[in-house]
PDB file of C-alpha atoms in Angstrom:
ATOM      1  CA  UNK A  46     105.279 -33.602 145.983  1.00  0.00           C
ATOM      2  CA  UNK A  47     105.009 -37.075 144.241  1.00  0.00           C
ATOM      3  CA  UNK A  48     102.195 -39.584 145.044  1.00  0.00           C
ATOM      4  CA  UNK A  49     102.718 -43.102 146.266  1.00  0.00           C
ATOM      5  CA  UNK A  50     101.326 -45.909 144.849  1.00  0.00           C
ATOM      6  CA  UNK A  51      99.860 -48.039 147.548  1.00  0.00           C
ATOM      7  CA  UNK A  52      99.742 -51.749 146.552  1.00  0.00           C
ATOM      8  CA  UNK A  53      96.785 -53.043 145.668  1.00  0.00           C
ATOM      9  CA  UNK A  54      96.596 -55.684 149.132  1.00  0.00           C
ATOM     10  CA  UNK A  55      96.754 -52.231 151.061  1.00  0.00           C
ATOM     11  CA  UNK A  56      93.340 -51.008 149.059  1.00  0.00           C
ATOM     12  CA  UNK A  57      90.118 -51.813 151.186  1.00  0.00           C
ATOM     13  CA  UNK A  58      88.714 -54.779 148.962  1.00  0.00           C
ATOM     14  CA  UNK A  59      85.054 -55.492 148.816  1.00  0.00           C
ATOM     15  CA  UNK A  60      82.885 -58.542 148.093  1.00  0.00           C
ATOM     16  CA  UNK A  61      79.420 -58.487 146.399  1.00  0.00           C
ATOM     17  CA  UNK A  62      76.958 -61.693 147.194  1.00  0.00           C
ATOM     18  CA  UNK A  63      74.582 -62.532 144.934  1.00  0.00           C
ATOM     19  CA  UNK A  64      71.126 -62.678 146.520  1.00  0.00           C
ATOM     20  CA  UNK A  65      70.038 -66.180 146.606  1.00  0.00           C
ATOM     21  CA  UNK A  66      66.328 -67.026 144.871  1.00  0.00           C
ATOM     22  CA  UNK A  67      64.340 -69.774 144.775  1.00  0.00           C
ATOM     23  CA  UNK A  68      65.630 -71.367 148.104  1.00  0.00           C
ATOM     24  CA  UNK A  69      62.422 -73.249 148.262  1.00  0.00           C
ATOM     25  CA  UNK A  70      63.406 -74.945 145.066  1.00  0.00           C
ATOM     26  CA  UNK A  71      66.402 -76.512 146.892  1.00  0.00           C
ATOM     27  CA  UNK A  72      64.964 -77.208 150.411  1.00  0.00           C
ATOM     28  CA  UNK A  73      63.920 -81.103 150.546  1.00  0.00           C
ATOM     29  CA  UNK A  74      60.007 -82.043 149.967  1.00  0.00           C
ATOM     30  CA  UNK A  75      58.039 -83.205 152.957  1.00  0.00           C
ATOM     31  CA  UNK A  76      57.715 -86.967 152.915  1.00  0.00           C
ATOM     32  CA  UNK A  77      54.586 -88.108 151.916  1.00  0.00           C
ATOM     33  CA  UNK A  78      52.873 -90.011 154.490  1.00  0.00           C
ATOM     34  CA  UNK A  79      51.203 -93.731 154.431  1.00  0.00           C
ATOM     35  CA  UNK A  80      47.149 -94.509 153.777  1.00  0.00           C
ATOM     36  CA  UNK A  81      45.714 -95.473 156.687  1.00  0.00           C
ATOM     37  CA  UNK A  82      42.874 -97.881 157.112  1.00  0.00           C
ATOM     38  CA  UNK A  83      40.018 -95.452 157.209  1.00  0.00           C
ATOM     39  CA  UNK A  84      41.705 -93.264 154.805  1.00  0.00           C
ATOM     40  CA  UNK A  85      42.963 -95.605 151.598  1.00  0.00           C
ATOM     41  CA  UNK A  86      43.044 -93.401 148.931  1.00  0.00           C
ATOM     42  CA  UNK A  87      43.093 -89.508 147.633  1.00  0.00           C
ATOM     43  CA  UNK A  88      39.266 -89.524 146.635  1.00  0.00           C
ATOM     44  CA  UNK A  89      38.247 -90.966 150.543  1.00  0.00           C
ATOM     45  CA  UNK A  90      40.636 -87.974 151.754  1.00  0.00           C
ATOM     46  CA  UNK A  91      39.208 -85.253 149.872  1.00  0.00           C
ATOM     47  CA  UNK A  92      35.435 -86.719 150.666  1.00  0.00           C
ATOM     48  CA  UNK A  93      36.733 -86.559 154.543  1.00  0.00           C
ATOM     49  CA  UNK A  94      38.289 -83.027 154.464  1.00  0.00           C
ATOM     50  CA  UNK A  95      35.072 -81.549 153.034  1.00  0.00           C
ATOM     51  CA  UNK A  96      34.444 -77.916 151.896  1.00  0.00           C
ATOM     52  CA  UNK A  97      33.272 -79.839 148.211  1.00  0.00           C
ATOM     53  CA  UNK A  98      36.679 -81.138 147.500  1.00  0.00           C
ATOM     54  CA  UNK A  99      35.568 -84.015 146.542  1.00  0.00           C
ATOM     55  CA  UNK A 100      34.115 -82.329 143.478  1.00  0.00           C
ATOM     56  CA  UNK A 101      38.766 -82.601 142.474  1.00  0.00           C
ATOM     57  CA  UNK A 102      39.173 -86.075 143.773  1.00  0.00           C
ATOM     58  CA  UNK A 103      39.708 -86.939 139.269  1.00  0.00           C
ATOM     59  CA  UNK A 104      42.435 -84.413 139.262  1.00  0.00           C
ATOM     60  CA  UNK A 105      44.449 -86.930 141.822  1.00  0.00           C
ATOM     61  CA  UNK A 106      45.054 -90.133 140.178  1.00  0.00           C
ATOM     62  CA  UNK A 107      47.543 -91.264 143.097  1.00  0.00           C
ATOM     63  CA  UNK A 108      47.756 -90.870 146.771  1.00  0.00           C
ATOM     64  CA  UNK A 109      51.316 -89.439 146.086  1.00  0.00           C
ATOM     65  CA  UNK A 110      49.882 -86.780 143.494  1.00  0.00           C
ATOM     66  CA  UNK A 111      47.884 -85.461 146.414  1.00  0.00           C
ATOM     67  CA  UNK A 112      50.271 -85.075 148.896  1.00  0.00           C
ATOM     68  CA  UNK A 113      53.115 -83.938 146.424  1.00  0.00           C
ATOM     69  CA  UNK A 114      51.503 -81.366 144.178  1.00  0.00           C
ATOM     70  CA  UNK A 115      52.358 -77.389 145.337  1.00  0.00           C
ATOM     71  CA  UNK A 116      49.817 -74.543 145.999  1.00  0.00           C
ATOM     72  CA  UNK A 117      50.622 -73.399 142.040  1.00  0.00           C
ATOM     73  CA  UNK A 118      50.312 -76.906 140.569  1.00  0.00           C
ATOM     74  CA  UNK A 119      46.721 -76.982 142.529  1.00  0.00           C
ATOM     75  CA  UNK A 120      45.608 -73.760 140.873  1.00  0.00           C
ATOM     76  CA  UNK A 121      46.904 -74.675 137.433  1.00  0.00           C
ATOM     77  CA  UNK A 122      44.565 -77.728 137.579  1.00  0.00           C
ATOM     78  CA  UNK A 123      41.557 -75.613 138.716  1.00  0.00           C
ATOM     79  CA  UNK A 124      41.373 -75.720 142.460  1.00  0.00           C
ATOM     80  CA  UNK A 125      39.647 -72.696 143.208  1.00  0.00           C
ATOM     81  CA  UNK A 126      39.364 -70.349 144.884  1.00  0.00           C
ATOM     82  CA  UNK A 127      41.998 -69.938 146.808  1.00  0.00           C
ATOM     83  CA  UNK A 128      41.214 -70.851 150.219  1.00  0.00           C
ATOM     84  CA  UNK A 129      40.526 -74.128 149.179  1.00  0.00           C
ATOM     85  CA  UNK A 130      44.150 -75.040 148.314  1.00  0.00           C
ATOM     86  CA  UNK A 131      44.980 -73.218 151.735  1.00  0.00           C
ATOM     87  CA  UNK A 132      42.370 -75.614 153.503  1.00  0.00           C
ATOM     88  CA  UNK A 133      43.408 -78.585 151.161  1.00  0.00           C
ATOM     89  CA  UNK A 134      47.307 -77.682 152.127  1.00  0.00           C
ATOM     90  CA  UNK A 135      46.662 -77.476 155.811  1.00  0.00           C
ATOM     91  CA  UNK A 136      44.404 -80.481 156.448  1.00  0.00           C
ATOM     92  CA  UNK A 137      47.845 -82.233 154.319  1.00  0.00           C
ATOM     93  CA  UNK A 138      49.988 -81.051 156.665  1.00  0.00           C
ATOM     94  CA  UNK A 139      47.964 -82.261 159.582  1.00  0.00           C
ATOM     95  CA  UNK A 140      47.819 -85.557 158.304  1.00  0.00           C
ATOM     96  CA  UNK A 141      51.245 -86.246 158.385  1.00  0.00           C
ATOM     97  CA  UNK A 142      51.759 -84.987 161.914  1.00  0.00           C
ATOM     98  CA  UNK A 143      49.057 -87.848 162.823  1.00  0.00           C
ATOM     99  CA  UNK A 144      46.377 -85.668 163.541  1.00  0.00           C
ATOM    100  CA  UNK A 145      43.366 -86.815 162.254  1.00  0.00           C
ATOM    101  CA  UNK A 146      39.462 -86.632 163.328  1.00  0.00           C
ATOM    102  CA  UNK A 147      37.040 -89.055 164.193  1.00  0.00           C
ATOM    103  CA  UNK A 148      37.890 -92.872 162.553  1.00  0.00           C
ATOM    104  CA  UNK A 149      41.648 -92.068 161.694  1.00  0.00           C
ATOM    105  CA  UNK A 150      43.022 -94.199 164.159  1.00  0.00           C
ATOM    106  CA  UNK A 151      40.580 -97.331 163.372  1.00  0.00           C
ATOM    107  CA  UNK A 152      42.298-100.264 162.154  1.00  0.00           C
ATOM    108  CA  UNK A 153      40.094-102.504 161.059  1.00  0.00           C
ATOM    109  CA  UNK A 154      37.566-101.363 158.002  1.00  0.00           C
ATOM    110  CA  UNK A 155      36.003-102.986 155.803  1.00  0.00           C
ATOM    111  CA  UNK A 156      36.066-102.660 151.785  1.00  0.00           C
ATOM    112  CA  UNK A 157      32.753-100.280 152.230  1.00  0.00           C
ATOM    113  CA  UNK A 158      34.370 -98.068 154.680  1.00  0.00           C
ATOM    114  CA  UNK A 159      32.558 -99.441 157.961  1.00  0.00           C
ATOM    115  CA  UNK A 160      34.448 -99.441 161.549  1.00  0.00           C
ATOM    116  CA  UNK A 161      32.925-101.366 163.785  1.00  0.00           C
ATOM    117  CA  UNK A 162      33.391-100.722 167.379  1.00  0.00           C
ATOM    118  CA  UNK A 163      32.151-102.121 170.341  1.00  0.00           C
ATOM    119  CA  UNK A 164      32.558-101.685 174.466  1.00  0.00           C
ATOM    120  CA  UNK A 165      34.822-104.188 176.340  1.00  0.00           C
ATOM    121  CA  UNK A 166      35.820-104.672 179.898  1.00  0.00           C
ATOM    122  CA  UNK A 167      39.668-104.753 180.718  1.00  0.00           C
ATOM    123  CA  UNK A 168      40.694-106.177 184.222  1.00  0.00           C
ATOM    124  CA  UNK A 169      43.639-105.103 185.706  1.00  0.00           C
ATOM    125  CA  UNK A 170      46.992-106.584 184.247  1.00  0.00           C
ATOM    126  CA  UNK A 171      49.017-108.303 186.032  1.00  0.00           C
ATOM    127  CA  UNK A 172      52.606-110.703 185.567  1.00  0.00           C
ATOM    128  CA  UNK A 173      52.840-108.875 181.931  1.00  0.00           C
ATOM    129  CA  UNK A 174      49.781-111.049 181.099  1.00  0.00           C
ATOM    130  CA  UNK A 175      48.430-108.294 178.171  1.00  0.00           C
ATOM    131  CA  UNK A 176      45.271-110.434 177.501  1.00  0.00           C
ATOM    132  CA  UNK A 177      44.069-110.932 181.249  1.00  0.00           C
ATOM    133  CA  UNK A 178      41.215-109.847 182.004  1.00  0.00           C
ATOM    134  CA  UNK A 179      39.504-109.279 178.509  1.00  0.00           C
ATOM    135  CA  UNK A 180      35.832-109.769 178.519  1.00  0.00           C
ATOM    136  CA  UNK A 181      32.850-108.338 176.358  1.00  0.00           C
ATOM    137  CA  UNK A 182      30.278-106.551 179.199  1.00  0.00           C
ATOM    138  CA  UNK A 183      30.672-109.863 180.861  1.00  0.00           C
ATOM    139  CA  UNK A 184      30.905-108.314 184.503  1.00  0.00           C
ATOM    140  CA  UNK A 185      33.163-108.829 187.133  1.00  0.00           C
ATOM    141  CA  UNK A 186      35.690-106.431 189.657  1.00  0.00           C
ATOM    142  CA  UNK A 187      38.039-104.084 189.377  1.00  0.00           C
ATOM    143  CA  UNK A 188      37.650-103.839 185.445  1.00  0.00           C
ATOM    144  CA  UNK A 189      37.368-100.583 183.266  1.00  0.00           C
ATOM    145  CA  UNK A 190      35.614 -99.884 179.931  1.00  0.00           C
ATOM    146  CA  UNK A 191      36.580 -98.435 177.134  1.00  0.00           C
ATOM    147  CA  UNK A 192      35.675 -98.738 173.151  1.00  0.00           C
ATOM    148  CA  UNK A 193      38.191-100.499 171.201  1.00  0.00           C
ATOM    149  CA  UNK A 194      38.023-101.224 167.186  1.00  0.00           C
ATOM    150  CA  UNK A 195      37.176-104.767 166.529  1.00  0.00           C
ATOM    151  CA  UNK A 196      37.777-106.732 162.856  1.00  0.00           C
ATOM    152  CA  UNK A 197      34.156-106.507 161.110  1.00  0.00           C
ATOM    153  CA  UNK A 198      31.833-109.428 161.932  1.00  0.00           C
ATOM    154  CA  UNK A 199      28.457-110.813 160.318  1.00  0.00           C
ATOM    155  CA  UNK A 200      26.319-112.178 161.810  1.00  0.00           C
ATOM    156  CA  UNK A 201      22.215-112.152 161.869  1.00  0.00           C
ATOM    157  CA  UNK A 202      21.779-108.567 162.062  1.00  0.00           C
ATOM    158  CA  UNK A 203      25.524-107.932 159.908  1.00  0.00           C
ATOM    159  CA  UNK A 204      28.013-105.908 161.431  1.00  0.00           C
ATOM    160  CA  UNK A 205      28.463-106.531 165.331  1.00  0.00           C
ATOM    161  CA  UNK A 206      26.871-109.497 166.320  1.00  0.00           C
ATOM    162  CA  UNK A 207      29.516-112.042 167.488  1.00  0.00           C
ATOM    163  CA  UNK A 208      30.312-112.794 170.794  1.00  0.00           C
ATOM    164  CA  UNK A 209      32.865-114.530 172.579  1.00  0.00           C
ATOM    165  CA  UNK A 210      36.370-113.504 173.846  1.00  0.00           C
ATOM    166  CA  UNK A 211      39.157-111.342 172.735  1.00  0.00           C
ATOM    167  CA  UNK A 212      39.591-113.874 169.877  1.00  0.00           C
ATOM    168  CA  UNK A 213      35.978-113.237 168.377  1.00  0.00           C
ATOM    169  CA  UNK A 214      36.384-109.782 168.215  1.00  0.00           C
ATOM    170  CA  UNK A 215      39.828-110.078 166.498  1.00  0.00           C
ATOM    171  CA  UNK A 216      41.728-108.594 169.537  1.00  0.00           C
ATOM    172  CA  UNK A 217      45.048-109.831 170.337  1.00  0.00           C
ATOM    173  CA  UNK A 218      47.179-110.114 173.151  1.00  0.00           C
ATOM    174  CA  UNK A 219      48.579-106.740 174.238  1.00  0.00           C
ATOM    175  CA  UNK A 220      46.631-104.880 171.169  1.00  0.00           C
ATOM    176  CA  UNK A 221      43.653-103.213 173.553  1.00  0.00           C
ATOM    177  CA  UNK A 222      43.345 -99.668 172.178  1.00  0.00           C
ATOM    178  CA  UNK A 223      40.782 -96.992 172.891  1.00  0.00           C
ATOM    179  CA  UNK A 224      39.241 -95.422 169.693  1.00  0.00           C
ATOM    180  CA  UNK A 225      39.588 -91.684 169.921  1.00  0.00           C
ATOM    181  CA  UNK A 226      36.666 -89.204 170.658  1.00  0.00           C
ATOM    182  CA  UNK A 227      34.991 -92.211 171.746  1.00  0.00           C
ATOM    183  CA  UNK A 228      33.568 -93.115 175.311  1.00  0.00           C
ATOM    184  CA  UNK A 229      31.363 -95.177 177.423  1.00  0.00           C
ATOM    185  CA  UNK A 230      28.092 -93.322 178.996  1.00  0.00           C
ATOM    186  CA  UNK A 231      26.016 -94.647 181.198  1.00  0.00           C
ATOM    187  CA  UNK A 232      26.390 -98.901 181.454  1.00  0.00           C
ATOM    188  CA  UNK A 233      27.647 -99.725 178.127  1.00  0.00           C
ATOM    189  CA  UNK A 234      26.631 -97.414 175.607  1.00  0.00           C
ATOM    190  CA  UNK A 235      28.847 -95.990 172.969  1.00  0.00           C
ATOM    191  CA  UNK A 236      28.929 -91.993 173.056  1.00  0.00           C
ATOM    192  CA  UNK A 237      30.891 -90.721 170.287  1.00  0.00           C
ATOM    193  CA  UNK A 238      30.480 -88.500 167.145  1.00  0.00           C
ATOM    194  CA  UNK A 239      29.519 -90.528 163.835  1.00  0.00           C
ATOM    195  CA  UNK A 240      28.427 -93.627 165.351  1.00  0.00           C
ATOM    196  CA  UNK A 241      25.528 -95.749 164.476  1.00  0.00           C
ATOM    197  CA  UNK A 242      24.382 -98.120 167.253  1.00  0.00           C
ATOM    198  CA  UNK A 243      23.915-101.771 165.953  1.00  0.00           C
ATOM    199  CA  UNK A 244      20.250-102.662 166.691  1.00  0.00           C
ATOM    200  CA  UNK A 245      20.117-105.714 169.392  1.00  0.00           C
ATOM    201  CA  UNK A 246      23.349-104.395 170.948  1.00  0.00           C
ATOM    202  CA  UNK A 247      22.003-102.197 173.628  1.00  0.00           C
ATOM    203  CA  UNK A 248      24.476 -99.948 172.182  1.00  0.00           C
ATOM    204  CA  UNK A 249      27.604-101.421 173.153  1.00  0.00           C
ATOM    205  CA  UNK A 250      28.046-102.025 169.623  1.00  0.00           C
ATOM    206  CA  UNK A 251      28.619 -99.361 166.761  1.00  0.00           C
ATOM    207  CA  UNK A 252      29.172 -98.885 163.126  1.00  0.00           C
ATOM    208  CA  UNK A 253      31.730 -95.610 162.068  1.00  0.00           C
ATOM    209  CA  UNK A 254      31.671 -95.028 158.197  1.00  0.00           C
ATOM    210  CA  UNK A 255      32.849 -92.841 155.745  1.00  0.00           C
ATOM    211  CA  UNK A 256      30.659 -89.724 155.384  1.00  0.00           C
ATOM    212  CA  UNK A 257      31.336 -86.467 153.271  1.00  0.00           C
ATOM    213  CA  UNK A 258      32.809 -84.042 155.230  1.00  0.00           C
ATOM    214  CA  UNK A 259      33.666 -85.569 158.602  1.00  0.00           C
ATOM    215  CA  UNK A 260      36.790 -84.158 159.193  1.00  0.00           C
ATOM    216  CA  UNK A 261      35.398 -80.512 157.847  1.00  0.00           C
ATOM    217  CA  UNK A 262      36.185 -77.609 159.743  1.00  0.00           C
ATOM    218  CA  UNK A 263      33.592 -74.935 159.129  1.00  0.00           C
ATOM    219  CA  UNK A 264      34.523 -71.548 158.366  1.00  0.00           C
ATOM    220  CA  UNK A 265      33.362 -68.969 160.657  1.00  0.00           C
ATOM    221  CA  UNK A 266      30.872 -66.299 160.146  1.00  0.00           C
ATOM    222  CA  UNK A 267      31.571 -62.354 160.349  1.00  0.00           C
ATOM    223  CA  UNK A 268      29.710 -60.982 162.717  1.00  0.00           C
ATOM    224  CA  UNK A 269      29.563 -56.943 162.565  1.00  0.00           C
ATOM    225  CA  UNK A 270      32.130 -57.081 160.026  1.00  0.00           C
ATOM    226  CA  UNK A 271      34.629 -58.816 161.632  1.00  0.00           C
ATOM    227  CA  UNK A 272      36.999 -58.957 164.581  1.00  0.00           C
ATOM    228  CA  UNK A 273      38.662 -55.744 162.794  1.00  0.00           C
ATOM    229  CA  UNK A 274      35.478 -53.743 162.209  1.00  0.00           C
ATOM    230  CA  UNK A 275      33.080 -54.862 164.798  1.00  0.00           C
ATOM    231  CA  UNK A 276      33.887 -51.282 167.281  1.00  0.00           C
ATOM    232  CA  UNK A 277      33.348 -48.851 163.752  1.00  0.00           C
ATOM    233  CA  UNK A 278      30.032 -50.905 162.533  1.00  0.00           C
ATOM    234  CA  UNK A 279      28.821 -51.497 166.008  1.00  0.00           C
ATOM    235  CA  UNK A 280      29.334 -47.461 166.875  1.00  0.00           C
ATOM    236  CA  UNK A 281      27.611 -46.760 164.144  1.00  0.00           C
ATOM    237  CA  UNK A 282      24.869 -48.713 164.687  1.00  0.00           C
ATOM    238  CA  UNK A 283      24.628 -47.461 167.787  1.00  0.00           C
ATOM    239  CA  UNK A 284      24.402 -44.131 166.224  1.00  0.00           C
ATOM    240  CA  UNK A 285      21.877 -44.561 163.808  1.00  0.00           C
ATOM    241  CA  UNK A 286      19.890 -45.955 166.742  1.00  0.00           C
ATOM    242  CA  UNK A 287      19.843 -42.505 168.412  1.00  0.00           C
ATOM    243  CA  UNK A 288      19.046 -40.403 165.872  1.00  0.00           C
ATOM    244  CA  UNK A 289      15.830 -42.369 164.440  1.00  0.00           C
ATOM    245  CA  UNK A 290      14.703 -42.404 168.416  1.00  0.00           C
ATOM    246  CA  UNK A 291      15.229 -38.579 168.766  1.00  0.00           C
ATOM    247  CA  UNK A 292      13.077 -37.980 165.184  1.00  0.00           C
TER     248      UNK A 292
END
């Protein structure tokens, strides 16, 4: 009995894939957001964020540098330990989504770093007039308050003592914006995280400036050991508790 050659298209053919590596080499680098008023540069952004990173704002020269560099290229220039860069790499992530804490949507700062925000009353708007209605605690019906972010102003005290109309105050036409995490309690005064009242105001005027670590989120604090061993150390305790009562 003689054996047929079966041609080779008739043979079950396989295929072998390389694995692909390094895919994160070819994927495209997130875009690296704009400085915003209250946030100009890398050394303000680190000094915001907290947790002593400030103590690396020399190892960012540029604002790009500090929003381009990877988690390696951190730890090669010494930011340690590693939860930093994790922290460091989140709060950069956040920031380009937008989401920022208390001053990041201010538009008007001064070279120091000083916000200055005040309480206005805003009518109701009516025939697409967007500056109706504007007046500073002046009074009147069926008006709302709110804190907006007016351009800096000297005056005898410094910061916050003009008056006038929208124009004093640097607001424009169809501009009115609340500040964030800001609001008015009681009559006119400005309840809000970071604010400084401006003396002679009756606090309807404020000051927000840059401070070290306004932005920091805190780590928490293990109690019992942690969400993972609080049952074992807390049944022990609870052990230990009976037997030195029973001696």
């Amino acid at each position: 009995m003689s054996l047929r050659k079966l041609p080779l298209r008739a043979l079950p053919q396989t295929t072998h894939s390389l694995p692909h590596r390094h895919l994160h080499a070819r994927t495209t680098p997130p875009p690296i957001p704009s400085p915003t008023p209250f946030v100009p540069n890398a050394s303000t952004f680190l000094s915001l964020i907290g947790r002593n990173l400030s103590a690396h704002a020399a190892k960012f020269p540029t604002w790009a540098s500090l929003f381009s560099l990877t988690s390696t290229q951190l730890r090669d220039l010494g930011v340690e330990p590693a939860r930093s860069r994790r922290y460091l790499l989140w709060w950069r992530d956040r920031f380009r989504k937008g989401v920022w804490g208390v001053g990041g949507d201010l538009r008007f700062v001064d070279a120091e770093g000083r916000a200055e925000v005040r309480v206005v009353e805003v009518g109701a708007l009516e025939g697409g007039d967007q500056g109706r209605g504007v007046n500073l605690l002046m009074g009147g019906v069926g008006v709302k308050k709110m804190v907006v972010n007016t351009k800096p102003t000297k005056g005898k005290e410094g910061m916050g003592m003009s008056g006038g109309g929208a124009a004093a105050t640097g607001m424009e036409k169809g501009t009115l914006r609340p500040v964030e995490g800001m609001k008015v309690r009681g009559l006119s005064n400005i309840a809000g995280p970071f604010v400084e009242p401006v003396k002679g105001t009756g606090g309807s005027v404020g000051v927000i400036r840059v401070r070290e670590g306004m932005w920091e989120v805190r780590r928490g604090v293990k109690v019992d050991g942690g969400e993972r061993r609080k049952a074992q150390v807390r049944r022990k305790r609870l052990l230990a508790e009976r037997k030195t009562s029973r001696a």
